[in-house]
Structure formats: C-alpha cells, structure tokens
Coordinates of C-alpha atoms in Angstrom, one line a residue:
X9 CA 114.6 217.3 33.4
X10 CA 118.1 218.8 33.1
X11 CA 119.0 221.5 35.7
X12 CA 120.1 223.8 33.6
X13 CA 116.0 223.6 31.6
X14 CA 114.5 223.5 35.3
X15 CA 115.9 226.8 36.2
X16 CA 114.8 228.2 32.6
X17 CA 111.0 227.4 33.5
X18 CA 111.3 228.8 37.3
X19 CA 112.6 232.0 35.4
X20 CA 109.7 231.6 33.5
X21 CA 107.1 231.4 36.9
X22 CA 108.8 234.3 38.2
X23 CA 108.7 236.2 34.5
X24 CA 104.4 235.2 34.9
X25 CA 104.0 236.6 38.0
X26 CA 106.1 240.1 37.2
X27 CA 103.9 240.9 34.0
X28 CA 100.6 240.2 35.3
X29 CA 98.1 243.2 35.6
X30 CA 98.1 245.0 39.3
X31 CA 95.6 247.2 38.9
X32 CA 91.8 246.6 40.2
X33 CA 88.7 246.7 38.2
X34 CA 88.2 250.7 37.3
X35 CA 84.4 250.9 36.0
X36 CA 84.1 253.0 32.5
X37 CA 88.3 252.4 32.3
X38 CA 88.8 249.1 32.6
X39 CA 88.2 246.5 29.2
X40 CA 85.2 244.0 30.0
X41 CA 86.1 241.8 27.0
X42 CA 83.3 239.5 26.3
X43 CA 85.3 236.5 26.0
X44 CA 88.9 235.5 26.5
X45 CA 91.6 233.3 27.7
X46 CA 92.2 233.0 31.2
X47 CA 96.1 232.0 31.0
X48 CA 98.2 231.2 34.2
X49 CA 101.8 230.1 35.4
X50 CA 101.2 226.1 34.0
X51 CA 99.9 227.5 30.7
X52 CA 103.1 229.8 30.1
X53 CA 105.7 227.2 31.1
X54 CA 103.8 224.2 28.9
X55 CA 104.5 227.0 26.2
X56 CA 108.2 227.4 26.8
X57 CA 109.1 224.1 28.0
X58 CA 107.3 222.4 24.4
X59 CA 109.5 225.3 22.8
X60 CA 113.1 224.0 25.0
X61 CA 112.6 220.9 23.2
X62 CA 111.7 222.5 19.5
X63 CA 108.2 219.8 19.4
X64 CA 107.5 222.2 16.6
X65 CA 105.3 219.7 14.8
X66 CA 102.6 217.4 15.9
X67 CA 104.4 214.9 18.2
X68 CA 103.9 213.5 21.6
X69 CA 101.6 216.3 22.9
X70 CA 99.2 215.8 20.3
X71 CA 98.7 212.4 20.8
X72 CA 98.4 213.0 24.7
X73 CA 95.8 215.7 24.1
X74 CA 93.8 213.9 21.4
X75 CA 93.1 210.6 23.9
X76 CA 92.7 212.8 27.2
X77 CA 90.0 214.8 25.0
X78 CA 88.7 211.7 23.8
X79 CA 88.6 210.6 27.5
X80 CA 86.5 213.8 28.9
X81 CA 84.6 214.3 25.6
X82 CA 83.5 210.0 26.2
X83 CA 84.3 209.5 22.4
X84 CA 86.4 207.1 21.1
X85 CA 88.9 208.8 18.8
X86 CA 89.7 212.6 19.0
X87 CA 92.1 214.1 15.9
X88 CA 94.0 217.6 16.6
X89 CA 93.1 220.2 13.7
X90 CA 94.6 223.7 13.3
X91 CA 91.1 225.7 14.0
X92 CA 87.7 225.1 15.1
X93 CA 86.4 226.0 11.1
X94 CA 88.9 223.4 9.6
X95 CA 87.5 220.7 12.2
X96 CA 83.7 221.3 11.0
X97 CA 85.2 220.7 7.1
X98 CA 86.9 217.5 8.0
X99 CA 84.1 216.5 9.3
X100 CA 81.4 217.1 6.4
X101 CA 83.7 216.4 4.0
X102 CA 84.7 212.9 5.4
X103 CA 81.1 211.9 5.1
X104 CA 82.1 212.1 1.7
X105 CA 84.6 209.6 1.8
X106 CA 84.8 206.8 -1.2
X107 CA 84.6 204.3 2.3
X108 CA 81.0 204.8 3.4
X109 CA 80.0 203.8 0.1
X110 CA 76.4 204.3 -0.9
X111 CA 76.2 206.1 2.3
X112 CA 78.3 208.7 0.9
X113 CA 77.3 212.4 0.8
X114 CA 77.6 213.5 -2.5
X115 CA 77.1 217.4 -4.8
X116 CA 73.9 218.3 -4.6
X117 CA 72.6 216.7 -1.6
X118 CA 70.7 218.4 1.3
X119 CA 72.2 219.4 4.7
X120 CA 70.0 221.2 7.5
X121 CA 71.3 223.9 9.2
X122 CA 70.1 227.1 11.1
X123 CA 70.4 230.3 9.4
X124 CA 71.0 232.0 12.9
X125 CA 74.5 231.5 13.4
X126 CA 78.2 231.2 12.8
X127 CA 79.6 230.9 9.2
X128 CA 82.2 228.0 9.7
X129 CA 79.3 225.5 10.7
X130 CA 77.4 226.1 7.1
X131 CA 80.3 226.1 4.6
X132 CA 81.3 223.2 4.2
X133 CA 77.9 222.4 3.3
X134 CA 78.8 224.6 0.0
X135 CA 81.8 224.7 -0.2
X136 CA 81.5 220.1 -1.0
X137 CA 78.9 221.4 -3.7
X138 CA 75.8 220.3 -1.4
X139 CA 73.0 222.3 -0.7
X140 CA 72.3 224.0 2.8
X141 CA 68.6 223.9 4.0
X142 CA 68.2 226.4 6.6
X143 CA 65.7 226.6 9.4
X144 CA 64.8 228.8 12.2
X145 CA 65.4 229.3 15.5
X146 CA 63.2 229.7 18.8
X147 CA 63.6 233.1 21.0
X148 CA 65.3 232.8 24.3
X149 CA 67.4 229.6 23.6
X150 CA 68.5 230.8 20.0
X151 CA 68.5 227.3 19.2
X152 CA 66.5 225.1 16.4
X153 CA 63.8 222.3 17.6
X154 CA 63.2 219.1 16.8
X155 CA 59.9 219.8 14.7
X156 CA 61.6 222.2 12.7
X157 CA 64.4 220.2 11.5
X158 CA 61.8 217.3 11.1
X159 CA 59.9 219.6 8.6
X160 CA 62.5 220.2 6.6
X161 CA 63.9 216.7 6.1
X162 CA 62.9 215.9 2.4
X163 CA 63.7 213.4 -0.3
X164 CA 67.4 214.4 -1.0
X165 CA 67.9 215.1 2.7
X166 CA 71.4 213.1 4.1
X167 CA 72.6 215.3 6.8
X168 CA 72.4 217.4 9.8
X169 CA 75.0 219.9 10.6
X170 CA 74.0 222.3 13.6
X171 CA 75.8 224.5 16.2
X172 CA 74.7 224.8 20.2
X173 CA 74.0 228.5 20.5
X174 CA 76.3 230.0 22.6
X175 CA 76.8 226.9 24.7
X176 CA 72.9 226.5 25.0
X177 CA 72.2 222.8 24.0
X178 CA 69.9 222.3 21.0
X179 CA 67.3 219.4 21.0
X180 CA 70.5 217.1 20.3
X181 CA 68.3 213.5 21.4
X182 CA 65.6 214.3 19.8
X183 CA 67.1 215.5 16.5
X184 CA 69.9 212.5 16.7
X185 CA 66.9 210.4 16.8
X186 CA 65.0 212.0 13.8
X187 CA 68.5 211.3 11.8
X188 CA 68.4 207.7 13.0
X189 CA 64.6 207.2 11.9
X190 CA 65.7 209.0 8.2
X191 CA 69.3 207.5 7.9
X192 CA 70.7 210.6 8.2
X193 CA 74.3 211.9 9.3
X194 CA 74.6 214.6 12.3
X195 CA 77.4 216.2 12.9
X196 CA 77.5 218.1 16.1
X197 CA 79.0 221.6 16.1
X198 CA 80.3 221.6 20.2
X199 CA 82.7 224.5 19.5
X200 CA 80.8 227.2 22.2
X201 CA 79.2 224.1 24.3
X202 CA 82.2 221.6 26.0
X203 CA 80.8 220.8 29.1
X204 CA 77.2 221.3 28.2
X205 CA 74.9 218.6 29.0
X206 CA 71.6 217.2 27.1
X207 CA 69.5 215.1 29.2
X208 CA 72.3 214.3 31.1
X209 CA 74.5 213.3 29.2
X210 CA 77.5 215.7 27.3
X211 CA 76.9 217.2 24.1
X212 CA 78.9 215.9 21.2
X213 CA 78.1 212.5 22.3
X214 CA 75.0 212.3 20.2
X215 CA 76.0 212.6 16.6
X216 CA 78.2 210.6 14.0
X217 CA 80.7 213.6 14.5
X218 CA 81.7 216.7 16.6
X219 CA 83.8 219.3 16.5
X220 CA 85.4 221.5 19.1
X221 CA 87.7 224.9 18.3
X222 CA 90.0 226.2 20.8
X223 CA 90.1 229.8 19.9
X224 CA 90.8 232.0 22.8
X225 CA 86.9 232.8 23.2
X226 CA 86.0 229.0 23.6
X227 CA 86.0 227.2 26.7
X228 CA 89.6 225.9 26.2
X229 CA 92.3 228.0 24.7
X230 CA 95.7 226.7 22.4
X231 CA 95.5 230.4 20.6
X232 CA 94.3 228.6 17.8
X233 CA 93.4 224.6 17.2
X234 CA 90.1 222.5 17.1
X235 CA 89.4 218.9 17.1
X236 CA 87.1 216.6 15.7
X237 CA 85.7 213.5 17.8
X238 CA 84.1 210.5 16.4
X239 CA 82.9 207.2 18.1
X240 CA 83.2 205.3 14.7
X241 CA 86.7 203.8 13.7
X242 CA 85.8 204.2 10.2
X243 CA 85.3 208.3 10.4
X244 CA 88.3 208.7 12.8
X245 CA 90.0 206.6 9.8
X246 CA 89.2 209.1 7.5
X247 CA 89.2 212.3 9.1
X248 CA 92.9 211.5 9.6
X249 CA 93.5 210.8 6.3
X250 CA 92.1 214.2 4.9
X251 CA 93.9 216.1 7.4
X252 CA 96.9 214.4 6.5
X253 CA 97.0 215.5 2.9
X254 CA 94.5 212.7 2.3
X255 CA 97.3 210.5 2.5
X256 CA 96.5 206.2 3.0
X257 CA 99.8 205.7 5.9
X258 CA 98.7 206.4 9.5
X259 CA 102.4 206.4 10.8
X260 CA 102.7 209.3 13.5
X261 CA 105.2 211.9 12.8
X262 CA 109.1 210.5 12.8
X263 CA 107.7 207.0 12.2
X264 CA 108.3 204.4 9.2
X265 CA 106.8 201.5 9.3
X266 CA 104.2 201.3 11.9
X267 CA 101.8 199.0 10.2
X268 CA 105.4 196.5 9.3
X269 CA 104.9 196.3 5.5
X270 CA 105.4 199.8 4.5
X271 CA 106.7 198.4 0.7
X272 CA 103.7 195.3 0.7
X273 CA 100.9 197.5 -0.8
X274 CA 99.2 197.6 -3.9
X275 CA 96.6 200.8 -4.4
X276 CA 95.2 202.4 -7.5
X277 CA 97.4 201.6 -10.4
X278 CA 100.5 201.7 -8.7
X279 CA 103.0 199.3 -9.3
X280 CA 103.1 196.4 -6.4
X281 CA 105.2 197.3 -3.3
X282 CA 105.2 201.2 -3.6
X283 CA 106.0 203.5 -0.5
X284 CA 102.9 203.5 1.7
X285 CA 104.0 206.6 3.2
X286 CA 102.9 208.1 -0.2
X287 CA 99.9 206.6 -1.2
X288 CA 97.2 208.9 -1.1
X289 CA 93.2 207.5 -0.7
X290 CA 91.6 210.8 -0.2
X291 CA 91.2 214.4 -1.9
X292 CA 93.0 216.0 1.3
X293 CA 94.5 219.1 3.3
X294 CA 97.1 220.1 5.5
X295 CA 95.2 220.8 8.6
X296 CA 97.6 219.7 11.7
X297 CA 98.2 221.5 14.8
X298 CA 101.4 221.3 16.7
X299 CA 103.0 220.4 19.7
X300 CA 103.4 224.1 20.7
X301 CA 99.4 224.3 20.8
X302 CA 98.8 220.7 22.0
X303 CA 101.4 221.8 24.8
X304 CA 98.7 224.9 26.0
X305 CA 95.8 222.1 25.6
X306 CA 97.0 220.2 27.8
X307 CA 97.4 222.8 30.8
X308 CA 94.7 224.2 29.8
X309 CA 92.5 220.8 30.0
X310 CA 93.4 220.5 33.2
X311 CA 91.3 223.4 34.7
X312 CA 88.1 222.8 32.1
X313 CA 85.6 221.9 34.9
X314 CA 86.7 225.1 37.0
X315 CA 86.2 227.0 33.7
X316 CA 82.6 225.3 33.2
X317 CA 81.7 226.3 36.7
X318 CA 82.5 229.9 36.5
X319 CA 81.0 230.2 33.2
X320 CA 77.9 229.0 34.6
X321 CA 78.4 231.2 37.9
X322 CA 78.6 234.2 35.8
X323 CA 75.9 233.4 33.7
X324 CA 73.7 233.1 36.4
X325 CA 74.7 236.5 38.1
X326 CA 73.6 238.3 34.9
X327 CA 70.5 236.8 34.3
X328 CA 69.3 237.2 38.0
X329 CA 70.7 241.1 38.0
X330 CA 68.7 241.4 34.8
X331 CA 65.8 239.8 35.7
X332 CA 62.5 241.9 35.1
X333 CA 64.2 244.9 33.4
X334 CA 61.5 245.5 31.0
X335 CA 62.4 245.7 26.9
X336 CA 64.9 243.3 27.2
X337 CA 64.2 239.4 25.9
X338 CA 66.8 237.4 28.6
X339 CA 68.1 234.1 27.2
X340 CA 66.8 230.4 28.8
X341 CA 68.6 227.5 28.8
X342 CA 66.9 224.7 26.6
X343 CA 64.3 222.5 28.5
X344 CA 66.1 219.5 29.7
X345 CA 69.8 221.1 29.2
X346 CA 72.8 222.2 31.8
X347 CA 74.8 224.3 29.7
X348 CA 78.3 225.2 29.9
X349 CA 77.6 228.7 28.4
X350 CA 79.7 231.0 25.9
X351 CA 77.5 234.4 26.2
X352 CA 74.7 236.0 27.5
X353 CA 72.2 236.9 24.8
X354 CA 70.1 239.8 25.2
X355 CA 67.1 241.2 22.5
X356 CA 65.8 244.0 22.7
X357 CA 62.2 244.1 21.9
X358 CA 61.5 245.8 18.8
X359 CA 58.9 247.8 20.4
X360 CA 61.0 249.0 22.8
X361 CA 61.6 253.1 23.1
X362 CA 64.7 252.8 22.2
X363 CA 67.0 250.2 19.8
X364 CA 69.3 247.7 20.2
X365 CA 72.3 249.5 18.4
X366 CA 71.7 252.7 21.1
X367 CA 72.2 250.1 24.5
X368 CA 75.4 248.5 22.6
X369 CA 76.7 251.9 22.0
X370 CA 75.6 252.7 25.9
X371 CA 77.3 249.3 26.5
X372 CA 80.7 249.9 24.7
X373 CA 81.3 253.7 25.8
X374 CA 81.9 252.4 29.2
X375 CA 84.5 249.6 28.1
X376 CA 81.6 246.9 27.7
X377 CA 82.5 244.4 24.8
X378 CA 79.6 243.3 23.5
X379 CA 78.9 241.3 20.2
X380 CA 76.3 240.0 17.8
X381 CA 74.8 236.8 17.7
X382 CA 77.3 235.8 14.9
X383 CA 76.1 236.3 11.6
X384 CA 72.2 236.9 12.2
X385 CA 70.5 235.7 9.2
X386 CA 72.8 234.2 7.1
X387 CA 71.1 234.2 3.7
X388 CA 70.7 238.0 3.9
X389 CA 75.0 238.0 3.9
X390 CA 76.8 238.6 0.6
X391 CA 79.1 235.7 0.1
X392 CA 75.3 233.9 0.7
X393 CA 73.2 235.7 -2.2
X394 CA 72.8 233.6 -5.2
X395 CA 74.5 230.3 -3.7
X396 CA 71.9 227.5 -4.1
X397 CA 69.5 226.8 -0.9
X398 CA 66.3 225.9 0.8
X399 CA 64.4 227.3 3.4
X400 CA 61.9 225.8 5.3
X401 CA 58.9 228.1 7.2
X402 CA 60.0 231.3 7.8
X403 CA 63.1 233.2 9.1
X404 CA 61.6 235.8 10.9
X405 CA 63.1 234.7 14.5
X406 CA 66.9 235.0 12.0
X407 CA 65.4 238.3 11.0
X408 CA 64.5 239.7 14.8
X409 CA 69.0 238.5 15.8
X410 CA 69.8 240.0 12.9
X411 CA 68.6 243.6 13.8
X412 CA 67.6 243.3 17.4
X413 CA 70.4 240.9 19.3
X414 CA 73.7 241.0 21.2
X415 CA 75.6 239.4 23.7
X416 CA 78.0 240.3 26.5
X417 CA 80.9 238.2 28.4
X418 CA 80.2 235.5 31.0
X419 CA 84.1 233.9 30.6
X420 CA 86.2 233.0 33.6
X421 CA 88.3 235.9 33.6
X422 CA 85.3 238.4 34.4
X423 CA 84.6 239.1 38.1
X424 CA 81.6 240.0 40.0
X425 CA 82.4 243.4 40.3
X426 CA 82.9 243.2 36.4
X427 CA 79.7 241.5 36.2
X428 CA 77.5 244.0 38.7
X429 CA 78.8 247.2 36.5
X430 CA 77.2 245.2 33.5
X431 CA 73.9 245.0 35.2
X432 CA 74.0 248.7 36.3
X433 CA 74.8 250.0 32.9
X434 CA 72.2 248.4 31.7
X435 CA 69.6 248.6 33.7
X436 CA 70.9 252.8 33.8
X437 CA 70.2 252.9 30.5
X438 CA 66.8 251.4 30.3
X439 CA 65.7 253.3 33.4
X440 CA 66.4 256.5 31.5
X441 CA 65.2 255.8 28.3
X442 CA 62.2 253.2 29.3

C-alpha cells in the first residue's frame, strides 16, 4: 500500500469516528428502527479503499466474497447478484435451463409456495409462466409444515420454492425429503435466515439452491446485493450464465481466454471458430454486483457470527419481557431449529379489546418501527388477482397476518435499554386497554 493511500484511509478512521452519533438512547425521541445496518470503521475504509483503486465492476472482491460465502454457507459455489429478489429469479429460472433436460421446469408447471410472505420469493414462479400453489402457514413459527406442502404436491408438481420466516427455520429436512421422494426441485429462500440452523445443520444446505440478499435489514449488509449458492456444478454453471447476459464464456472480468480456445467453438449455427466471449446459451440478464458492494461483504462477513449472537440475544430479551402479557400471540422458534432471527412477530388476538393497528400506532408514536409480516396473504394483493394459481386447504392462518400481525426490531444495533422501552410500551398499552 502506497503512503500517500495509507494516510487517505487513516483520514477516513478518524472521518468514522467524528460523525458517529453521541447522544444516548432518549425513550419517545430516539428512532428504534426495526432493522438496519450496523456499519463500523472496517466497513467505511473497505468502501473507500475499493473506491482508491476504481474496482467499479465485479473484480477481485467478488470472487473473494463469493468462495468465503461459499465457505461459511458449506456450499460449493456461491455467485454475486445485485439484490436478494434478482438471486431468487436466477435461481427458478435456471431450473429452466435447456441443460437439465427433461428435468427442466417448464410454463405451466406447479411450484409450492406459502401465501404468507415476501413477494420476491413467489414471482419468479409467474413471472417464468409457471403456476404458484400456495399453502398455509402455522401460528407462532409463521412457517409452512411438512404435511402441508405434502398435500399439495400433485401431478404437474416440479418445484418447491419457500422462505424461512423471519429467520425462523421451516421444516427444511423434512420437506427436502418430500422433494427427493417426488423428484422435485427446492430452492431455499435464506435471505432473513443466514445463520439459522435445522437439525443442526445451516439452512440453505438442504435444497438444490439458495438464495441470500444483503439489503441493509438482512443479517449482512453491501447496501444492496444477494447471492445464490448451489452445491451442483451444473446450476452454478448456469446461474452464471443467466446473470451474465446468458452468455456461454465464463472468463472473469478483464480476461480473454481462460478456457485457451476462445476461437475453437462451434454453437448453434455459427460459423466454426466464432468469439466465445459472445456466444450466448441462455435467455439471460444483467444481474452483477460490484466490487464496491463485494468490498462492504467482505468486512462485513467478518463479524456475521457476532451479528447472529446479538440477534439471537435480543430476540430472547423480548420474548422473555413479553412473556404472559395476555392478547398478544408471541412467536416460537420451529421444533428442532436454532434460528438466527430477523424480527420478532407479535399477533394480536382477534378477540382482543383492542386491534392490532391501535398497538402499532401506540408502537410508532413513541419512535417504535414496527412492520408487517410482508405481504400477509398474497392472493388477496392486486398485482395477484386474476394471475393463474392453486390453493391447497385453507388460508385462514394468511388471513389472521394479514389483519392481525406485526413485527418489531431484534437487529444488532438495538440495545437493551432500546429493547426494555419496547417491552414497557407494550405491555403500557395492554395494561390500559386489556
């Protein structure tokens, strides 16, 4: 490192230290967000020092983040995306791929998903012309079982594509089973759960794919980026491909001739010897992240298990300063399950004297964020009414989130004394109006 760049990033551990916040916790004035980034000295000089040396595209970073992911994440292959959303359509929509031959998911094939959650992890599902099948989820763990998604698996059935709520592990062995028995594909959505543990063993390590997004609310941060991890050569293979404008070349960025017979290929129709570089094998996008993110990843990788922890820590705090307040449904981690949570999910019983919007508004008029459990019922939404679909038993549990359920923060940046005004102001409110 040049002396002239090391003094640059000491200016820029002296520049983190003058702007963070010195004022303590002020209850009623003071933001509780419900989820964040927790950013420190590391994070802003990875930033700055990827921005020194311009790695304004995918370069060296990247590659370092995608195989220390892979590493902690015990898959074999891990490609960089530039959102959570865009890793969960690589994903479905390389299990359409001309490669997996009659194994290929095709229009008008059957996917099931939970109607109970976020968007991102159901449209890919119609947005490749296939048709979601939605079931329910249980009370308390906000997560799908085993039985249900066994119901539901009929004759055009060739995929399962589900979420862990809120970090809250679904059945994942069971169900990853159940798509073993059926010759099914499962794609694990692991953006709210890295850490999280099934049996004992880490989520996202049970189906053909998974998918991570490193928004600032998830458990790692880049601002924006996700990731999608695959055990199976073939997948990886792909999932590159269709991020990288569906073209056939895998050289990195800055590279020629990696594979050392760039002008020996014959594809398609194309005359003998034509520029690998732009031969193109899939229908693709333009879905890369950057350096600049990969950079944050990194430094931000680094303190993931100290981010788990607190998660869990504060987590814990809420549910055991809750415990017993009457009206309120408090969330329980799946049987079996350690989970690295995102939220804290809270119903309130719909015969309860008084509703779920009145606590949020109780909540947020003393500087509580709070938030819904994503999207409630899905099929009730407007971009939803009139697409095709299939739903198995009932959604009445999809119903009860929809008008009864919220969450509040558990992410490392809150503290206790954050956490303990939480508990108060809601345990004030139900004393006065239970």
């Amino acid at each position: 490192m040049s002396e002239h760049k090391a003094l640059v990033l000491d200016e820029v551990r002296k520049y983190h230290q003058e702007v963070q916040p010195d004022g303590g916790f002020v209850p009623g004035v003071t933001e509780i967000w419900p989820s964040g980034a927790v950013l420190d000295a590391d994070d802003r000089v990875a930033l700055v020092e990827a921005a020194l040396d311009l790695r304004i595209a995918a370069g060296t970073s990247s590659r370092k983040f995608e195989s220390a992911f892979a590493r902690r994440l015990s898959r074999r292959k891990a490609h960089l995306t530039n959102s959570g959303s865009s890793a969960n359509l690589l994903a479905l929509t390389a299990l359409t791929s001309h490669v997996l031959g009659d194994r290929r998911l095709r229009p008008g094939d059957e996917v099931i998903t939970v109607a109970a959650g976020f968007p991102t992890t159901v449209n890919p599902i119609v947005q490749n012309g296939m048709i979601p099948v939605f079931v329910d989820v249980e009370l308390g763990t906000y997560n799908t079982t085993a039985q249900r998604v066994a119901e539901a698996i009929g004759p055009k059935t060739r995929a399962i594509m589900i979420a862990h709520a809120l970090g809250n592990p679904f059945e994942v062995a069971e169900i990853a089973e159940l798509a073993k028995q059926h010759d099914l594909f499962l794609v694990e959505d692991n953006c709210d759960a890295v850490g999280s543990t099934y049996g004992g063993r880490l989520t996202g390590t049970f189906g053909d794919f998974t998918t991570v997004s490193f928004y600032p609310a998830h458990h790692l941060t880049m601002g924006e980026g996700g990731c999608v991890l695959t055990s199976d050569l073939k997948l990886a293979r792909v999932v590159e491909s269709l991020r990288d404008w569906g073209r056939d070349c895998w050289c990195e960025p800055g590279k020629n001739n990696t594979c050392l017979k760039r002008f020996e290929y014959q594809m398609g129709t194309l005359p003998e010897g034509y520029d690998h570089k732009y031969i193109f094998s899939h229908i693709g996008y333009n879905l890369k992240a950057t350096d600049l993110q990969a950079a944050l990843g990194l430094t931000q990788l680094a303190k993931l298990d100290g981010f788990v922890e607190a998660r869990k820590r504060n987590w814990r705090r809420l549910r055991d300063g809750l415990d017993g307040v009457p009206h309120l449904l408090l969330p329980e981690a799946t049987a079996g399950s350690d989970p690295s949570w995102f939220g804290f999910v809270i119903t309130v019983d719909p015969e309860a004297p008084f509703s779920r919007a009145e606590l949020v508004h109780h909540l947020e008029e003393r500087k509580i964020g709070t938030r819904r459990l994503f999207a409630g019922n899905l099929t009730r939404h407007p971009a939803y009414i009139g697409r095709e679909h299939r739903v198995v038993g009932t959604l009445a549990n999809s119903d009860i989130i929809t008008e009864h359920t919220f969450w509040v923060g558990v992410y490392p940046g809150l503290t206790d004394e954050m956490l303990d005004y939480v508990i108060g102001t809601v345990k004030e409110f139900v004393e006065k109006h239970g």
